[in-house]
PDB file of C-alpha atoms in Angstrom:
ATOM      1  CA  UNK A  11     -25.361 -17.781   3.000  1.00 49.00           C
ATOM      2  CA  UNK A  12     -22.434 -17.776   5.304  1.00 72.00           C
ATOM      3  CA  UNK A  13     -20.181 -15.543   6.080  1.00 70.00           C
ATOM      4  CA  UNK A  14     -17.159 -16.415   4.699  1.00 82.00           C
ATOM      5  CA  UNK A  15     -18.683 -17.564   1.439  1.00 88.00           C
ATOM      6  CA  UNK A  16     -20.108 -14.270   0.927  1.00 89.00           C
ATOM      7  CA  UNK A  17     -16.355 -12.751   1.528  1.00 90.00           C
ATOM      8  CA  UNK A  18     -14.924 -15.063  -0.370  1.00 92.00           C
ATOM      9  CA  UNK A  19     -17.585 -14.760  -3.355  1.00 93.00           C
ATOM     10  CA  UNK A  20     -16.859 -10.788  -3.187  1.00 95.00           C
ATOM     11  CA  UNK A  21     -13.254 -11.292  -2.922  1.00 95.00           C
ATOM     12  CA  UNK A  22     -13.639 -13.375  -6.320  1.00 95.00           C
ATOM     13  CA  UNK A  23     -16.085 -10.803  -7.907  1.00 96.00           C
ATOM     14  CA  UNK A  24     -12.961  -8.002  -7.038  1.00 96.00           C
ATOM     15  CA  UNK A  25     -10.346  -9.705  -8.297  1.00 95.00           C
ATOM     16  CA  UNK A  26     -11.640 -11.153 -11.481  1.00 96.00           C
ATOM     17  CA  UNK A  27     -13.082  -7.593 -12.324  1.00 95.00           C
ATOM     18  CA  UNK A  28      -9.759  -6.153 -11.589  1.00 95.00           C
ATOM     19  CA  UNK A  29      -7.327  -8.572 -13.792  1.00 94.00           C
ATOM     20  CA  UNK A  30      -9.715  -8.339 -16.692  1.00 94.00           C
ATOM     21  CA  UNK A  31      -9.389  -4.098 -16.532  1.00 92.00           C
ATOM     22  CA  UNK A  32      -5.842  -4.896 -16.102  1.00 90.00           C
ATOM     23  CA  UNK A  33      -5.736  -7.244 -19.103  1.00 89.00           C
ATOM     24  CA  UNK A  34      -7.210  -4.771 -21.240  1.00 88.00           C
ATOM     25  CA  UNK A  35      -5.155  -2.063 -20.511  1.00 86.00           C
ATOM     26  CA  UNK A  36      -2.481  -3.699 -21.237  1.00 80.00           C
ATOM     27  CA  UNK A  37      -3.589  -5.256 -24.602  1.00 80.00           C
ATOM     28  CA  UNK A  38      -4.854  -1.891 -25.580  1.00 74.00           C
ATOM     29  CA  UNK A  39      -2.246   0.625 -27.038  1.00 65.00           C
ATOM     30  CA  UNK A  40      -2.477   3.335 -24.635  1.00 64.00           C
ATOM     31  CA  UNK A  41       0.121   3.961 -22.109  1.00 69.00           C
ATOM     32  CA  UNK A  42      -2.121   5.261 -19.430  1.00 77.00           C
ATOM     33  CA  UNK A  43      -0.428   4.341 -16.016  1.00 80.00           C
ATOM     34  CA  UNK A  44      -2.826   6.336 -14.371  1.00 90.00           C
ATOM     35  CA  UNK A  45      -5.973   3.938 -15.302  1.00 92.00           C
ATOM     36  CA  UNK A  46      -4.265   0.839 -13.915  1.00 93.00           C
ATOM     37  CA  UNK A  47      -3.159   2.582 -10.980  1.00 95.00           C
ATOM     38  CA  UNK A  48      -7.042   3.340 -10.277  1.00 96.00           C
ATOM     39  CA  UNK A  49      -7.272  -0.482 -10.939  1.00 95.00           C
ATOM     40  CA  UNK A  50      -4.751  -1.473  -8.414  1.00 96.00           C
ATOM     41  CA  UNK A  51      -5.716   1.102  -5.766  1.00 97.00           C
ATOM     42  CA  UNK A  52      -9.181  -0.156  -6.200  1.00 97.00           C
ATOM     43  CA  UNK A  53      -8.403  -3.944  -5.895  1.00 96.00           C
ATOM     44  CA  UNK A  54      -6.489  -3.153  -2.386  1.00 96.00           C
ATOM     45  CA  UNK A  55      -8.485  -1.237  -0.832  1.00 97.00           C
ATOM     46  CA  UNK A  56     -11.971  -3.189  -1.680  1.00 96.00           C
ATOM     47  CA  UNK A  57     -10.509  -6.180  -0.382  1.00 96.00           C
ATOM     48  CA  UNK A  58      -8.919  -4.767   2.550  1.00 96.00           C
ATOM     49  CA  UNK A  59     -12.744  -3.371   3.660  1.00 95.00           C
ATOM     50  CA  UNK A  60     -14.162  -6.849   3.547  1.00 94.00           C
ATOM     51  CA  UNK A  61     -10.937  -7.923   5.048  1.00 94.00           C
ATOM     52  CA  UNK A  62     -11.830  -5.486   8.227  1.00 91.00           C
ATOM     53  CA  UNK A  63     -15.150  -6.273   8.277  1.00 90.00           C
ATOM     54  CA  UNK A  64     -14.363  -9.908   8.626  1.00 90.00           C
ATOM     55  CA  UNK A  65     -11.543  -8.538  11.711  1.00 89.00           C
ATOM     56  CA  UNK A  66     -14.334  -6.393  13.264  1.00 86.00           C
ATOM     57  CA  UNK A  67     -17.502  -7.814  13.105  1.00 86.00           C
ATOM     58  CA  UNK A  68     -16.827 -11.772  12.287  1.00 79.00           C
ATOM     59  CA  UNK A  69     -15.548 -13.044  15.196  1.00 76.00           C
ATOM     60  CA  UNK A  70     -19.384 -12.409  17.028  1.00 70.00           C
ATOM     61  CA  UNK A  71     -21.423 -12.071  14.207  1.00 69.00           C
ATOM     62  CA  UNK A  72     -20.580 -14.771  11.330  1.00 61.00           C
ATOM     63  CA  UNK A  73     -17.904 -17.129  13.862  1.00 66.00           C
ATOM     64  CA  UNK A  74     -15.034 -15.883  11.707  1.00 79.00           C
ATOM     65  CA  UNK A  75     -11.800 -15.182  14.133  1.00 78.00           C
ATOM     66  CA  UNK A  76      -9.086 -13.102  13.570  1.00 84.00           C
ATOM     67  CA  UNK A  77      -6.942 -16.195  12.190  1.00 88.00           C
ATOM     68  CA  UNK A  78      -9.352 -15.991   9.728  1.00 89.00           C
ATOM     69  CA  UNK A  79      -9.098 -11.972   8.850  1.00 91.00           C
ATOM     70  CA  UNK A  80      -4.888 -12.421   8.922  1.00 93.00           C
ATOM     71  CA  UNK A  81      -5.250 -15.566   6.274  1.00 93.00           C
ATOM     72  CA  UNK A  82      -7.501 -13.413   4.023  1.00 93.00           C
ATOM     73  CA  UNK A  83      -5.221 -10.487   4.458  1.00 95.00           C
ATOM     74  CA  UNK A  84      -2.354 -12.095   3.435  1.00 96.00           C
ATOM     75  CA  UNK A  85      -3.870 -14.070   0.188  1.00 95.00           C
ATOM     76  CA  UNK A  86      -5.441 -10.244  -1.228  1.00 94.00           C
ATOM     77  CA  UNK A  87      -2.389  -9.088  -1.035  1.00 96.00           C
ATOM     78  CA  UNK A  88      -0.348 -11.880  -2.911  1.00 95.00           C
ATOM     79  CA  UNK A  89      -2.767 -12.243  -5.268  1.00 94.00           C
ATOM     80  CA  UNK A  90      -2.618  -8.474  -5.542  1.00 94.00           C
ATOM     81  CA  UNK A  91       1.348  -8.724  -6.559  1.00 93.00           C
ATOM     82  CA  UNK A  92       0.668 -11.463  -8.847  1.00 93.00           C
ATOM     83  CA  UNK A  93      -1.795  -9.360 -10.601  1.00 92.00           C
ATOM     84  CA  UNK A  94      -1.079  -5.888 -10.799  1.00 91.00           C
ATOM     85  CA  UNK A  95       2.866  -6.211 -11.551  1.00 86.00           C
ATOM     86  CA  UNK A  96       4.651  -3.354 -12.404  1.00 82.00           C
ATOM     87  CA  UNK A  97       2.143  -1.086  -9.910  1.00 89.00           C
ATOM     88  CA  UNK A  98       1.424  -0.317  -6.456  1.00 89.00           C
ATOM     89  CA  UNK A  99      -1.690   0.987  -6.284  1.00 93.00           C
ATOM     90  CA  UNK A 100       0.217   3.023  -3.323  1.00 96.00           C
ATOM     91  CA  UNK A 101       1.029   7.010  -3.348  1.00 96.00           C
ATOM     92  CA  UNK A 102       4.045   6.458  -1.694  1.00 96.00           C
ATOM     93  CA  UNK A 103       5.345   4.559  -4.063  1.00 96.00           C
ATOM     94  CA  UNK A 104       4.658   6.670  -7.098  1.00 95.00           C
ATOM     95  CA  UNK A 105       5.980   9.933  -5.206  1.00 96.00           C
ATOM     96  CA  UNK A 106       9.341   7.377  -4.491  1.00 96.00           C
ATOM     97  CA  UNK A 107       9.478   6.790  -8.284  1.00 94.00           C
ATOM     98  CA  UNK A 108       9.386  10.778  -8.684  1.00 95.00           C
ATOM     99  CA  UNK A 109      11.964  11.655  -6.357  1.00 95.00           C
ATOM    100  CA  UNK A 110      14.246   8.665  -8.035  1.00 93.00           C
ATOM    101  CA  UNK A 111      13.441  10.438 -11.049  1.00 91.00           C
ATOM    102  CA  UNK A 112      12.161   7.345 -12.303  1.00 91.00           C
ATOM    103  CA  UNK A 113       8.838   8.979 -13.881  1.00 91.00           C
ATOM    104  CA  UNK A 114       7.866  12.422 -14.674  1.00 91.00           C
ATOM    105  CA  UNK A 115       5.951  15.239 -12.014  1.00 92.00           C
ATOM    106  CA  UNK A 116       2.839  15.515 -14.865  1.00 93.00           C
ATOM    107  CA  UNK A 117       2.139  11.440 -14.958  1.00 91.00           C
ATOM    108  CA  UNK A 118       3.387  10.952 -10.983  1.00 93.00           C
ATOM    109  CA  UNK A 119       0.600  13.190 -10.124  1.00 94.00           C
ATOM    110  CA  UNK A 120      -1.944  11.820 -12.432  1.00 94.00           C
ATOM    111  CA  UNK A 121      -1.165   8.346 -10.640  1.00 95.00           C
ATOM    112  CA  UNK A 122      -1.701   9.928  -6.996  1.00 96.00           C
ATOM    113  CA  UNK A 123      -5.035  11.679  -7.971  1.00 96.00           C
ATOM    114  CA  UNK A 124      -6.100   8.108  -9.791  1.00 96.00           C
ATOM    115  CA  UNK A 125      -5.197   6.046  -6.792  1.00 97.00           C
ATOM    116  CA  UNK A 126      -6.958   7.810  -4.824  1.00 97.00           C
ATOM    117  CA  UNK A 127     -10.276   7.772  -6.733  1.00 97.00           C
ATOM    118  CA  UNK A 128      -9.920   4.118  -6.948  1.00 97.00           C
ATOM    119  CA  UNK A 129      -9.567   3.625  -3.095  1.00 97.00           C
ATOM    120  CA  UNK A 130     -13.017   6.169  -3.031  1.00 97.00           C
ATOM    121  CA  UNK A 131     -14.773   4.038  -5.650  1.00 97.00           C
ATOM    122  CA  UNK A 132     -13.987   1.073  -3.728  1.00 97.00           C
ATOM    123  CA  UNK A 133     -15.593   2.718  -0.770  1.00 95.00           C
ATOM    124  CA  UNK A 134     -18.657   2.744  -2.686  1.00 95.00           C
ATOM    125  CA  UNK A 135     -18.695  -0.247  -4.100  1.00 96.00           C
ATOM    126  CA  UNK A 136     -17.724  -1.907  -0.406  1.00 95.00           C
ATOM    127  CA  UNK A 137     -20.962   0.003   0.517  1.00 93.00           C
ATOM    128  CA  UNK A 138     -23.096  -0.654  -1.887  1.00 94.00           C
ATOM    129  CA  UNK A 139     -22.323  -4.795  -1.303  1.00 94.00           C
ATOM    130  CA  UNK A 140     -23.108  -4.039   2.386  1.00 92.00           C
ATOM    131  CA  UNK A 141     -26.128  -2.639   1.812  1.00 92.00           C
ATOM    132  CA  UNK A 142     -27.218  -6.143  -0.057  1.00 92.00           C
ATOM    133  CA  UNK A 143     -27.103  -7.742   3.560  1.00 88.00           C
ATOM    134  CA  UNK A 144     -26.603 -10.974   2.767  1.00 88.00           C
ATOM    135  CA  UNK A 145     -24.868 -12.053   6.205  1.00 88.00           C
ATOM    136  CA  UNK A 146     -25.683 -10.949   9.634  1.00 87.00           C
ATOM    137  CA  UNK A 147     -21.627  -9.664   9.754  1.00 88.00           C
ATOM    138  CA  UNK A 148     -22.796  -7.676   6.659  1.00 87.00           C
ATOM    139  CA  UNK A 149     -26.102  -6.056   7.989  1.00 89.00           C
ATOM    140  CA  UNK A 150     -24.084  -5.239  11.144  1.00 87.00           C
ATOM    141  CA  UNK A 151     -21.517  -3.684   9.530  1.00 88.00           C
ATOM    142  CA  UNK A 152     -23.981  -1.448   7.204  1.00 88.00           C
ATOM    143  CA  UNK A 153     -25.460  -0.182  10.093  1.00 85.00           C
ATOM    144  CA  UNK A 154     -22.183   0.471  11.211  1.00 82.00           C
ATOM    145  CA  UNK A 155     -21.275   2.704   8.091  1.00 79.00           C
ATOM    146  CA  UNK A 156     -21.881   5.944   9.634  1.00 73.00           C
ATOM    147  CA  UNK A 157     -20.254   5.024  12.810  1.00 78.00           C
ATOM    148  CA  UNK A 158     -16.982   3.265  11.848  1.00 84.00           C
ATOM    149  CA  UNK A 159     -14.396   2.523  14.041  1.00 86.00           C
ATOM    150  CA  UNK A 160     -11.464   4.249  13.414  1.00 91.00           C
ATOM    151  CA  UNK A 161      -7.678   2.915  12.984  1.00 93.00           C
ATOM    152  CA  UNK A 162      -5.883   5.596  14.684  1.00 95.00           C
ATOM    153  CA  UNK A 163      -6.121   4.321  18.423  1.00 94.00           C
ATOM    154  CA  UNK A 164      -3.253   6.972  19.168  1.00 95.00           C
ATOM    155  CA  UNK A 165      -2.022  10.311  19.319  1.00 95.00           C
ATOM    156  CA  UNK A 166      -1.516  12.265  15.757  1.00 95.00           C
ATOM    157  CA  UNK A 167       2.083  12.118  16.777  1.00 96.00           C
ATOM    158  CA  UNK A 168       2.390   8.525  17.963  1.00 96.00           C
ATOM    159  CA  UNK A 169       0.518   7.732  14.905  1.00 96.00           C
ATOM    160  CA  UNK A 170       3.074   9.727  12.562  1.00 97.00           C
ATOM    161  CA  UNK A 171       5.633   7.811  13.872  1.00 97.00           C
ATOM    162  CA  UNK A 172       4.243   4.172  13.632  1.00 97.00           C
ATOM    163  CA  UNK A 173       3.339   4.867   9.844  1.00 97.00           C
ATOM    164  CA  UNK A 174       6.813   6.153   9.211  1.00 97.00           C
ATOM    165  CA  UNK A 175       8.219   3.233  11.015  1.00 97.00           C
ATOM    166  CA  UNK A 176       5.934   0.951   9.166  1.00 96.00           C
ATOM    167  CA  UNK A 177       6.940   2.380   5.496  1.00 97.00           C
ATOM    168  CA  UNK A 178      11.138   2.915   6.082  1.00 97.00           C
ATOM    169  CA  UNK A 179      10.661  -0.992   6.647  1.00 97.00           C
ATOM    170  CA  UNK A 180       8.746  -1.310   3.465  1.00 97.00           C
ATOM    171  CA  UNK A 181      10.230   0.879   1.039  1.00 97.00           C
ATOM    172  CA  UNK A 182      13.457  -0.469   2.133  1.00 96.00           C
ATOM    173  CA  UNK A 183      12.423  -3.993   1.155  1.00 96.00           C
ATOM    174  CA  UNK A 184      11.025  -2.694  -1.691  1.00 95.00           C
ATOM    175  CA  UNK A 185      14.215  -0.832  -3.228  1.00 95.00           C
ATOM    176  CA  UNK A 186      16.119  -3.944  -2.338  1.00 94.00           C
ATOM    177  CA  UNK A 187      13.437  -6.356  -4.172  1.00 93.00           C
ATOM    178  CA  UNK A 188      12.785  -4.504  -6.981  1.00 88.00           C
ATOM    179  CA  UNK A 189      14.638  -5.943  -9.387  1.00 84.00           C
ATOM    180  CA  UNK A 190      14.444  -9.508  -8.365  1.00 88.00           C
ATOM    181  CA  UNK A 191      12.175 -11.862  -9.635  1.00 88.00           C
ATOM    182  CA  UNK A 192       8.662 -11.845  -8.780  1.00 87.00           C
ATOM    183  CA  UNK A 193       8.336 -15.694  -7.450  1.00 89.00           C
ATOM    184  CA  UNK A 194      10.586 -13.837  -4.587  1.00 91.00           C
ATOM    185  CA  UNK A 195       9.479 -10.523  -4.542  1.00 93.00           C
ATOM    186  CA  UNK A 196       5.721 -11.032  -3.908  1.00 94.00           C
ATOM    187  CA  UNK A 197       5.896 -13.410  -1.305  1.00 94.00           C
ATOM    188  CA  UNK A 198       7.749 -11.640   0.721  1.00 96.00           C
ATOM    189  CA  UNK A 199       5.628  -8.476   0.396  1.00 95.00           C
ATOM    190  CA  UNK A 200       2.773 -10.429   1.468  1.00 95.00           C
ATOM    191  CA  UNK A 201       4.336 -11.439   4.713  1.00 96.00           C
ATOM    192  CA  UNK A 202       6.047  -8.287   4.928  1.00 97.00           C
ATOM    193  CA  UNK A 203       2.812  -6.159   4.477  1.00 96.00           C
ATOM    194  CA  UNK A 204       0.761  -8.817   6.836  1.00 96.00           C
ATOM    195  CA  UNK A 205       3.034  -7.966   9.717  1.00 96.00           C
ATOM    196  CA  UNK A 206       2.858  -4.146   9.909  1.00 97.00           C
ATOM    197  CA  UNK A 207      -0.659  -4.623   9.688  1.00 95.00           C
ATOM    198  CA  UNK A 208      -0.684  -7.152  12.502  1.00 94.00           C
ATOM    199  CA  UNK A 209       1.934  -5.092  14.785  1.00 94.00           C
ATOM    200  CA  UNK A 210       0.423  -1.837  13.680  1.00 93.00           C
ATOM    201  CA  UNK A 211      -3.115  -3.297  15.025  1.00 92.00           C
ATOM    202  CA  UNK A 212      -3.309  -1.087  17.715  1.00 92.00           C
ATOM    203  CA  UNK A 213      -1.310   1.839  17.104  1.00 96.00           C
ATOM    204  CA  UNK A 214      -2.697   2.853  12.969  1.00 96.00           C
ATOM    205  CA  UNK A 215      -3.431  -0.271  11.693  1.00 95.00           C
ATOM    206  CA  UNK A 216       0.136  -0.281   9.591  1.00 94.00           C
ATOM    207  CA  UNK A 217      -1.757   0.984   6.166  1.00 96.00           C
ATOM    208  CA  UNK A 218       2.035   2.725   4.742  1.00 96.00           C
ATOM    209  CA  UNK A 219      -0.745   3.354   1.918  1.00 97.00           C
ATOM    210  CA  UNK A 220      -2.129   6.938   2.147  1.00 96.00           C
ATOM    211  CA  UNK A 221      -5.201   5.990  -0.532  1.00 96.00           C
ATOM    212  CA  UNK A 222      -5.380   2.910   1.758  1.00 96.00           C
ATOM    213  CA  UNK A 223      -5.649   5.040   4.342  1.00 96.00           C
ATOM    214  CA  UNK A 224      -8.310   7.587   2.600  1.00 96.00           C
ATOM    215  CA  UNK A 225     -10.533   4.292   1.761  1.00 95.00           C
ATOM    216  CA  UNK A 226     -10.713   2.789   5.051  1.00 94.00           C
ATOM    217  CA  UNK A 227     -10.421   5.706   8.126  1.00 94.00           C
ATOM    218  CA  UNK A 228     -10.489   8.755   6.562  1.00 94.00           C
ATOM    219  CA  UNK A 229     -14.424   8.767   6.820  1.00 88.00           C
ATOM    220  CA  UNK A 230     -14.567   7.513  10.759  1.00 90.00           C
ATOM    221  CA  UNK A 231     -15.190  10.245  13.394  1.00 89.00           C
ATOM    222  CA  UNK A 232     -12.807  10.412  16.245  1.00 87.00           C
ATOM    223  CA  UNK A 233     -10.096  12.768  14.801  1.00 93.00           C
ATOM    224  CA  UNK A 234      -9.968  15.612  12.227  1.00 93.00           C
ATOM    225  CA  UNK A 235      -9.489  15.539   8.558  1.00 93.00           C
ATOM    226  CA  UNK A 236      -5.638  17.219   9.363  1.00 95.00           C
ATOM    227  CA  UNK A 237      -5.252  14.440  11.776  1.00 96.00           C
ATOM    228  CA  UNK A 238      -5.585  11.759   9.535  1.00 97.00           C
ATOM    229  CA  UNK A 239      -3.658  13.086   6.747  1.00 95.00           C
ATOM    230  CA  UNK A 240      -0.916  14.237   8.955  1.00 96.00           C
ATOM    231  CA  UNK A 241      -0.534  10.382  10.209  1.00 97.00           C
ATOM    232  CA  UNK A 242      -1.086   8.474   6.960  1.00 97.00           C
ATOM    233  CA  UNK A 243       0.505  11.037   4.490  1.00 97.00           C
ATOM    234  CA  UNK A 244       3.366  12.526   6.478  1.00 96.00           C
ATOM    235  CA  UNK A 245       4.209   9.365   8.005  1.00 96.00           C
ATOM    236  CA  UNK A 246       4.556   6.913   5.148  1.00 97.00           C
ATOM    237  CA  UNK A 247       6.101  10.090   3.212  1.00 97.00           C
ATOM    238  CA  UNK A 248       8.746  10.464   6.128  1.00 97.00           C
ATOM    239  CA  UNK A 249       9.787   6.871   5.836  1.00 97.00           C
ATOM    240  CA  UNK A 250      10.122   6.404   2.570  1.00 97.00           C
ATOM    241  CA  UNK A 251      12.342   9.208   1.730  1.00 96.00           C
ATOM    242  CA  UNK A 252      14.554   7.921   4.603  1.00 96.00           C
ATOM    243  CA  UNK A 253      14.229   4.588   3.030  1.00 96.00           C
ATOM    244  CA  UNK A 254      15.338   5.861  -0.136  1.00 95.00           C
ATOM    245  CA  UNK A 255      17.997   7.805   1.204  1.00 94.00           C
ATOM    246  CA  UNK A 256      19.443   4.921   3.393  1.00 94.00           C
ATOM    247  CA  UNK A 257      19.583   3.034   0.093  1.00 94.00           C
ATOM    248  CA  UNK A 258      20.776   5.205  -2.620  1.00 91.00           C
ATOM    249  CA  UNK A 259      22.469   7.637  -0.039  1.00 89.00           C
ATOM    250  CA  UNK A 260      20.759  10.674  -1.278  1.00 90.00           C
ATOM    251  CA  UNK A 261      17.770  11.529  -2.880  1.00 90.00           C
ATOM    252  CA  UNK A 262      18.543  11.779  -7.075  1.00 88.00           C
ATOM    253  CA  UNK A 263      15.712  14.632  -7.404  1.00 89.00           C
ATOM    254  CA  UNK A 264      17.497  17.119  -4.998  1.00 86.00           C
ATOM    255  CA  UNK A 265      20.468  16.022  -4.644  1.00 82.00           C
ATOM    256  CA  UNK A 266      23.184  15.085  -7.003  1.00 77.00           C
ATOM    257  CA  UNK A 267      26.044  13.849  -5.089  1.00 80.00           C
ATOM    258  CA  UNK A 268      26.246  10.972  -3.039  1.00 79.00           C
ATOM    259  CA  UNK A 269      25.939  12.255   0.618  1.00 75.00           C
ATOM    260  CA  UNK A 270      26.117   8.818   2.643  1.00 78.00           C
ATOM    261  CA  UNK A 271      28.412   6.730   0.774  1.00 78.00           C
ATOM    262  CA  UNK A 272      31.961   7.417  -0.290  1.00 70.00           C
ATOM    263  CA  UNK A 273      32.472   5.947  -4.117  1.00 64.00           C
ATOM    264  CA  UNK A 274      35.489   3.408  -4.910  1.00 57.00           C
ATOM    265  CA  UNK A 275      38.433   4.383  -6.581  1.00 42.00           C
ATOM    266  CA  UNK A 276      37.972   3.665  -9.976  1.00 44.00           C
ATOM    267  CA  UNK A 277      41.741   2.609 -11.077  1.00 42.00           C
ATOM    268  CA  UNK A 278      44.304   0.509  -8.729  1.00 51.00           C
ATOM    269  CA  UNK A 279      47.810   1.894  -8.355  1.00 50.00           C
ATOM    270  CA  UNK A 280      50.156  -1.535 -10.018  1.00 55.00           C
ATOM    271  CA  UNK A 281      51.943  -3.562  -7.580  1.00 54.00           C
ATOM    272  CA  UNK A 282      55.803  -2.365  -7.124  1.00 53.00           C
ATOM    273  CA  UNK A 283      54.402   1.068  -7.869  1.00 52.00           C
ATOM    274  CA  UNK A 284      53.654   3.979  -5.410  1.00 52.00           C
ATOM    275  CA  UNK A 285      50.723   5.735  -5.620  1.00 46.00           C
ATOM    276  CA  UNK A 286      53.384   9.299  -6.171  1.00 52.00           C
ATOM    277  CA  UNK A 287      54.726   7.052  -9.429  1.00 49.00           C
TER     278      UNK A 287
END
């Protein structure tokens, strides 16, 4: 079997498993967030493993070049949006919705700690499909488990600041794109989301996903547990409240006054009259 029909039969397997949970969910009469956010979170990030396995290992192992890893990238993650609308799958995100008062502490938090057991189940699942060996990209890369490579090629500084960079840019997008339809929206997330990942190659691999993050460099050696979180949780946290600021100008959950933009007058003074009249 070649290599890119094994991705692309796991890529199916993933998605078809994760729009029939999200079906259900939503059919059933429970209004648990939380279970589709371990869906979406799950989806990402075990398509964004065979995505970097395809990055890392294809180009010399299955004759699969990085054309072909940027193509994949970008077709997860549109299918993704089309999918799992009304979610992110991204902690980020939820904490944004939070701070916007948008949705409560209790079912923000339940989101975070869901997303991020969906990003670790999709770990195991990634690894368990490795394991199978069905490609010489795939055997490498099982015997490469232990010894990943990480995506922090930078220091825990440098890397703070790429990741913040990264998500200002998306969560500004995203607070202007919200509303609008999603024939717009998700397209432009895709290409959006492909390019920080492409410019953020060598720097942190542009995740601005902190269970994204967990799923796929969290487990590498080459820097500490603080390291990581301090580059892929402060730094997407850091840009999106500056996103969110720049937008709403302030932050609804601690502050309530606007302290960026000046409101319009709300009445006009009538023509031939002064303002003292």
């Amino acid at each position: 079997m070649s290599g890119l029909n094994a991705s692309l039969g796991y890529f199916l397997t993933i998605v078809g498993v994760s729009a029939v949970g999200r079906v259900m969910l939503a059919r059933s009469r429970l209004r648990w967030t939380f279970l589709i956010e371990f869906i979406a979170a799950f989806a990402l990030a075990a398509c964004r493993l065979e995505v970097d396995t395809i990055a890392e290992v294809g180009q010399w192992a299955g004759a699969l070049g990085p054309d072909v890893a940027i193509t994949m990238l970008f077709l997860s993650i549109t299918i993704h949006g089309i999918i799992m609308q009304g979610v992110s799958g991204n902690p980020s995100v939820t904490l944004m919705g939070i701070l916007q008062k948008d949705i409560g502490a209790v079912a923000g938090i339940l989101s975070v700690a869901a997303q991020l057991l969906g990003a670790h189940f999709a770990l195991v699942v990634a690894g368990k499909y490795w394991e199978m060996e069905l490609t010489d990209m795939h055997m490498i890369k099982n015997l490469m488990m232990s010894e990943c490579t990480t995506s922090l090629r930078v220091s825990a500084l440098q890397g703070v600041l790429a990741e913040a960079l990264g998500a200002v840019t998306f969560h500004l997008v995203y607070l202007v794109l919200k509303s609008r339809s999603q024939l717009l929206s998700v397209p432009i997330f895709s290409l959006l989301l492909t390019f920080i990942a492409y410019a953020g190659n060598n720097y942190t691999s542009g995740y601005v996903n902190p269970s994204l993050a967990y799923a796929l460099t969290f487990t590498c050696p080459g820097h500490s547990f603080l390291a990581y979180s301090l580059v892929y949780w402060l730094g997407p946290l850091i840009g999106m409240s500056l996103a969110l600021f720049l937008y709403l100008g302030n932050i609804p959950l601690l502050f309530s006054r606007n302290l960026l933009y000046s409101k319009k007058a709300r009445f006009r003074v009538p023509k031939g009259k002064t303002s003292e009249d």
